[in-house]
Amino acid sequence: MSGQEKNPLYHVLKSQQFSRELLDELYEITNKIRRLNKSKEGLDYLRRMLSHKRAMLYFVQPSTRTFLSFLNACQILGIQTSEIRDTTTSSEVKGESIYDTIRTFCSYVDVVIMRHPQAGFTEEIAHYLDQTPRPVPIINGGSGPDQHPTQALLDIYTLRESFKELGGIEDKTIALVGDLKRGRTVRSLVYLLKHFENVRLIFVAPKQFQMGEDIKAFCIRENMPFTESADLESIVPESDAIYMTRIQDEYDANGESKIIDYTAFHFKHDFLKILKPGGVLMHPFPRRLEIDISVDSDPRAMYWRQERNGMWTRVAILVKIFQIAEKILSL
Ligand code: NCD
């Protein structure tokens, strides 16, 4: 075992591991990073912080934003990177087990950031590595239809920034829309929203893809009121934030997505008229037709900022894992 017992953030595996205290600290670090980004001196300083560290990006499911924002987050801190994005280019094609492949990364690098199609696998690999003589922190960049904790962290950051002048995330009504059953972003986000008082959730989805029973049971346990709906337009006026998602048809077993009229879960330009003046519209991307492009110029469309917040949030996560938060915050 390495020094992970002393480290409040070592592996990043699932949203449930985050306390409110840690969320607050990440928020503060992210804001500090954004301020340092405004000057060459600040950026030069950041680039020297972790120039002695190396990261492996192992992304064997498609990714644009998570991959690139982690890559750029590493570059901001001076971390050197290597990557595998396709198992056909690794020795897994020669019959090597994924355990041996990932243990190999640990021989070379100081952190592994990974995206994998199998739910729960990132956790399993982290526990396996912890039994080896040279474990390194593992960051979950998306584990099948299950969890995407770093996306949830950047979503919380975006919500906090959006509601800064409106009393914070507390007391807000947040609608999660789309394929909630298989959407890892919304699942991970619900786990984090429990840290904010009086949040009310609306799960808007086609019946077949409503939020999983495990998440609903979690909401009941945590006293987070929720309602379910299949009518997007009717819930727009009462929502403070609307979080749109695409249909996750890569997880179809029998083409079940094809029979759904997903246009009922598209945010149409006309909905802007009934969206609250201080409301926010989010999307983890990639977008298909869930939000009309003509909506992008509305100041309540937050998704492009949300995307950029992903990079800052991931810098903050690395800062915390490598225990340089105090140094950065004291600048
Ligand atoms: C999401 C993902 O991969 O789960 N994208 C992302 O990381 N920003 C959402 C999706 O693929 O629909």
XYZ file of C-alpha atoms and ligand atoms in Angstrom:
343
model
C 0.000 0.000 0.000
C 1.229 3.504 -0.708
C 0.465 6.508 1.459
C -3.196 6.466 0.478
C -4.579 6.128 4.030
C -3.353 9.650 4.758
C -4.653 11.067 1.510
C -8.264 12.361 1.530
C -8.426 11.874 -2.243
C -6.536 8.936 -3.705
C -8.627 6.807 -6.088
C -11.587 8.588 -7.712
C -14.033 5.739 -8.285
C -17.588 6.839 -7.536
C -19.561 9.866 -6.422
C -20.509 8.360 -3.050
C -16.928 8.763 -1.826
C -17.173 12.576 -1.854
C -18.083 14.531 1.275
C -19.477 18.062 1.258
C -16.179 19.222 2.697
C -14.269 17.751 -0.228
C -16.731 19.275 -2.729
C -16.228 22.680 -1.109
C -12.472 22.307 -1.271
C -12.542 21.261 -4.933
C -14.727 24.287 -5.679
C -12.210 26.574 -4.045
C -9.240 24.967 -5.822
C -11.035 25.148 -9.186
C -11.685 28.866 -8.731
C -8.052 29.408 -7.773
C -6.861 27.537 -10.887
C -9.114 29.699 -13.052
C -7.607 32.836 -11.532
C -4.050 31.548 -12.070
C -4.956 30.782 -15.670
C -5.420 34.488 -16.323
C -1.692 35.248 -16.391
C 1.393 33.693 -17.959
C 3.076 33.776 -14.540
C 0.180 31.829 -13.045
C 0.231 29.235 -15.824
C 4.030 28.886 -15.684
C 3.778 28.345 -11.953
C 1.111 25.651 -12.378
C 3.147 23.891 -15.065
C 6.047 23.445 -12.667
C 3.872 22.002 -9.906
C 3.725 18.389 -11.127
C 6.405 18.249 -13.814
C 7.911 15.244 -11.974
C 4.713 13.157 -12.418
C 3.430 10.961 -15.231
C -0.122 9.885 -16.103
C -1.594 7.084 -18.198
C -4.838 7.716 -20.041
C -6.455 4.351 -20.752
C -9.690 5.117 -22.616
C -11.131 2.048 -24.277
C -14.608 3.547 -24.827
C -15.044 6.524 -27.165
C -14.387 9.919 -25.576
C -13.773 13.473 -26.715
C -14.276 15.756 -23.718
C -13.274 13.570 -20.804
C -10.130 12.427 -22.590
C -9.119 15.871 -23.857
C -9.958 17.738 -20.691
C -7.916 15.276 -18.601
C -5.063 15.460 -21.119
C -5.105 19.256 -20.976
C -5.501 19.233 -17.187
C -2.330 17.126 -17.021
C -0.561 19.563 -19.359
C -1.617 22.546 -17.237
C 0.115 20.937 -14.241
C 3.142 19.785 -16.261
C 2.245 16.080 -15.921
C 3.648 13.958 -18.789
C 1.097 11.630 -20.381
C 0.861 8.369 -22.310
C -2.309 6.886 -23.731
C -4.092 3.787 -25.002
C -7.431 4.401 -26.672
C -8.033 1.079 -28.319
C -7.346 -2.412 -26.954
C -6.379 -3.611 -30.437
C -3.179 -1.596 -30.051
C -2.291 -3.058 -26.642
C -1.060 -6.530 -25.683
C -4.630 -7.392 -24.700
C -4.937 -8.685 -28.303
C -2.137 -11.140 -27.526
C -4.254 -12.528 -24.713
C -2.904 -10.462 -21.843
C -5.429 -9.964 -19.042
C -6.567 -6.409 -18.360
C -5.233 -6.845 -14.813
C -1.710 -7.400 -16.150
C -2.133 -4.538 -18.648
C -3.139 -2.047 -15.979
C -0.575 -3.326 -13.482
C 1.993 -2.630 -16.220
C 0.936 1.043 -16.326
C 1.749 1.220 -12.620
C 5.357 0.322 -13.432
C 5.660 3.509 -15.456
C 3.288 6.190 -14.209
C 1.955 7.900 -11.072
C -1.782 7.954 -11.884
C -4.071 6.004 -14.234
C -7.119 7.739 -15.698
C -9.436 5.216 -17.296
C -12.707 4.784 -19.138
C -14.061 1.273 -19.484
C -17.369 -0.169 -20.747
C -17.949 -2.464 -17.784
C -19.868 -1.141 -14.771
C -17.923 -1.409 -11.535
C -14.705 -2.463 -13.231
C -12.687 0.611 -12.253
C -13.363 -0.158 -8.606
C -12.410 -3.775 -9.069
C -9.105 -2.859 -10.708
C -8.309 -0.303 -7.990
C -8.846 -2.935 -5.292
C -6.682 -5.371 -7.218
C -3.871 -2.821 -7.593
C -4.026 -1.990 -3.893
C -2.863 -5.553 -3.200
C 0.205 -5.130 -5.442
C 3.507 -3.608 -4.283
C 3.212 -0.513 -6.488
C -0.355 0.744 -6.646
C -1.129 4.171 -8.107
C -4.330 6.227 -7.891
C -7.032 5.278 -10.395
C -9.443 7.890 -11.724
C -12.741 6.703 -13.179
C -13.406 8.606 -16.417
C -16.647 6.677 -17.018
C -17.481 3.090 -16.071
C -20.091 1.680 -18.447
C -23.678 2.761 -17.694
C -22.838 3.027 -14.018
C -20.784 6.051 -12.919
C -18.910 9.102 -14.162
C -17.798 10.818 -10.955
C -15.548 13.487 -12.478
C -18.398 14.598 -14.764
C -20.622 14.893 -11.687
C -17.962 17.021 -9.986
C -17.801 19.415 -12.922
C -21.602 19.503 -13.050
C -21.726 20.458 -9.378
C -19.135 23.169 -10.037
C -21.241 24.483 -12.937
C -24.442 24.464 -10.885
C -22.693 26.272 -8.031
C -21.362 28.934 -10.361
C -24.740 29.310 -12.063
C -26.619 29.752 -8.776
C -23.928 31.835 -7.055
C -26.164 34.892 -6.851
C -29.327 32.863 -6.338
C -28.621 31.183 -3.001
C -26.554 28.259 -4.304
C -27.748 24.794 -5.284
C -29.815 24.598 -2.091
C -33.622 24.718 -2.567
C -33.404 24.246 -6.330
C -35.528 22.027 -8.542
C -33.341 20.061 -10.923
C -34.758 18.123 -13.856
C -32.698 15.268 -15.294
C -33.882 14.418 -18.775
C -33.338 11.544 -21.194
C -31.954 8.050 -20.836
C -31.705 8.064 -17.050
C -31.531 4.309 -16.757
C -28.242 3.983 -18.601
C -26.885 7.510 -18.329
C -23.893 7.420 -15.993
C -23.646 11.211 -15.750
C -27.094 11.672 -14.205
C -26.628 8.712 -11.889
C -23.359 10.104 -10.524
C -24.851 13.585 -10.224
C -27.749 12.455 -8.014
C -25.280 11.010 -5.501
C -23.570 14.399 -5.172
C -26.764 16.461 -5.000
C -27.584 14.935 -1.625
C -24.998 17.314 -0.139
C -27.224 20.319 -0.905
C -30.293 20.983 1.241
C -33.817 20.888 -0.100
C -32.946 19.935 -3.643
C -35.947 18.507 -5.477
C -35.426 16.246 -8.482
C -37.596 15.592 -11.500
C -36.715 12.495 -13.515
C -37.964 13.042 -17.076
C -37.576 9.965 -19.260
C -39.341 7.517 -21.529
C -40.907 4.830 -19.331
C -38.411 2.176 -20.468
C -35.464 4.379 -19.533
C -36.613 5.877 -16.234
C -34.117 6.293 -13.409
C -32.895 3.029 -11.879
C -34.437 1.656 -8.691
C -31.072 1.886 -6.901
C -30.936 5.661 -7.407
C -34.580 6.127 -6.438
C -33.966 4.092 -3.267
C -30.957 6.324 -2.568
C -33.123 9.451 -2.905
C -35.690 8.017 -0.494
C -32.969 7.118 2.021
C -31.450 10.589 1.758
C -34.788 12.432 1.911
C -34.370 13.913 -1.539
C -37.866 14.332 -2.960
C -38.291 13.303 -6.585
C -41.055 12.953 -9.120
C -41.116 11.113 -12.432
C -42.460 12.460 -15.689
C -42.465 11.751 -19.406
C -43.568 15.261 -20.352
C -40.612 17.622 -20.712
C -42.546 20.725 -21.680
C -44.770 20.558 -18.596
C -41.843 20.574 -16.151
C -39.790 23.370 -17.787
C -41.485 26.279 -15.910
C -40.894 24.805 -12.444
C -37.249 23.764 -13.022
C -34.207 25.813 -11.986
C -31.815 23.568 -13.891
C -32.566 21.232 -16.769
C -29.925 18.614 -17.477
C -30.407 17.058 -20.915
C -28.841 13.758 -22.021
C -28.770 11.659 -25.181
C -30.105 8.150 -25.543
C -27.368 5.665 -24.622
C -28.042 3.249 -27.464
C -24.567 1.720 -27.314
C -25.930 -0.324 -24.390
C -28.931 -1.680 -26.341
C -29.202 -5.453 -26.221
C -32.012 -5.716 -28.801
C -32.360 -2.306 -30.411
C -34.791 -1.174 -27.679
C -33.873 2.505 -28.229
C -35.135 2.400 -31.807
C -38.788 2.087 -30.832
C -38.742 5.276 -28.764
C -39.815 8.655 -30.046
C -36.989 10.593 -28.455
C -38.143 13.904 -29.934
C -40.414 14.178 -26.876
C -37.173 14.578 -24.892
C -35.696 17.345 -27.005
C -35.438 20.879 -25.602
C -37.091 22.990 -28.280
C -36.335 26.631 -28.948
C -39.855 27.585 -27.843
C -39.213 26.186 -24.376
C -36.922 29.166 -23.724
C -40.070 31.286 -23.321
C -41.208 29.172 -20.368
C -37.781 28.582 -18.802
C -37.217 30.643 -15.616
C -35.160 33.836 -16.149
C -32.476 32.484 -13.771
C -32.794 28.921 -15.059
C -29.903 26.942 -16.515
C -29.747 24.411 -19.277
C -26.994 21.797 -19.138
C -25.806 18.830 -21.204
C -22.731 16.652 -20.624
C -22.317 16.291 -24.412
C -22.098 14.707 -26.917
C -25.374 16.192 -28.100
C -27.432 14.796 -30.903
C -30.717 16.649 -31.272
C -31.581 17.026 -27.579
C -31.026 20.780 -27.691
C -31.620 22.832 -30.787
C -28.493 24.725 -31.860
C -30.510 27.958 -31.906
C -30.723 27.663 -28.099
C -26.915 28.009 -27.733
C -26.931 31.810 -27.842
C -29.342 32.096 -24.908
C -27.477 33.149 -21.723
C -29.129 30.306 -19.816
C -27.481 27.718 -22.102
C -24.643 26.630 -19.842
C -23.268 23.564 -21.660
C -20.280 25.167 -23.378
C -19.157 26.670 -20.096
C -19.883 23.349 -18.413
C -17.538 21.673 -20.910
C -14.723 24.140 -20.139
C -15.371 23.803 -16.398
C -14.553 20.123 -16.916
C -10.930 20.959 -17.584
C -10.590 23.204 -14.516
C -12.339 20.689 -12.297
C -10.007 17.932 -13.492
C -6.989 20.103 -12.722
C -8.404 20.512 -9.199
C -8.892 16.735 -8.852
C -5.243 16.099 -9.812
C -4.110 18.859 -7.442
C -5.941 17.134 -4.621
C -4.701 13.619 -5.492
C -1.093 14.811 -5.574
C -1.600 16.800 -2.354
C -0.515 20.213 -3.588
C -3.783 21.962 -2.739
C -2.367 23.912 0.182
C 0.487 25.236 -1.930
C -1.873 26.339 -4.695
C -4.398 27.910 -2.375
C -1.709 29.883 -0.567
C -0.547 31.614 -3.771
C -20.953 11.445 -21.320
C -20.435 10.048 -21.086
O -19.446 9.620 -21.678
O -21.047 9.396 -20.250
N -20.064 12.247 -22.003
C -19.059 12.879 -21.320
O -18.205 12.277 -20.698
N -19.072 14.210 -21.320
C -22.325 11.483 -21.869
C -22.692 10.641 -23.042
O -21.865 9.946 -23.634
O -23.871 10.699 -23.406
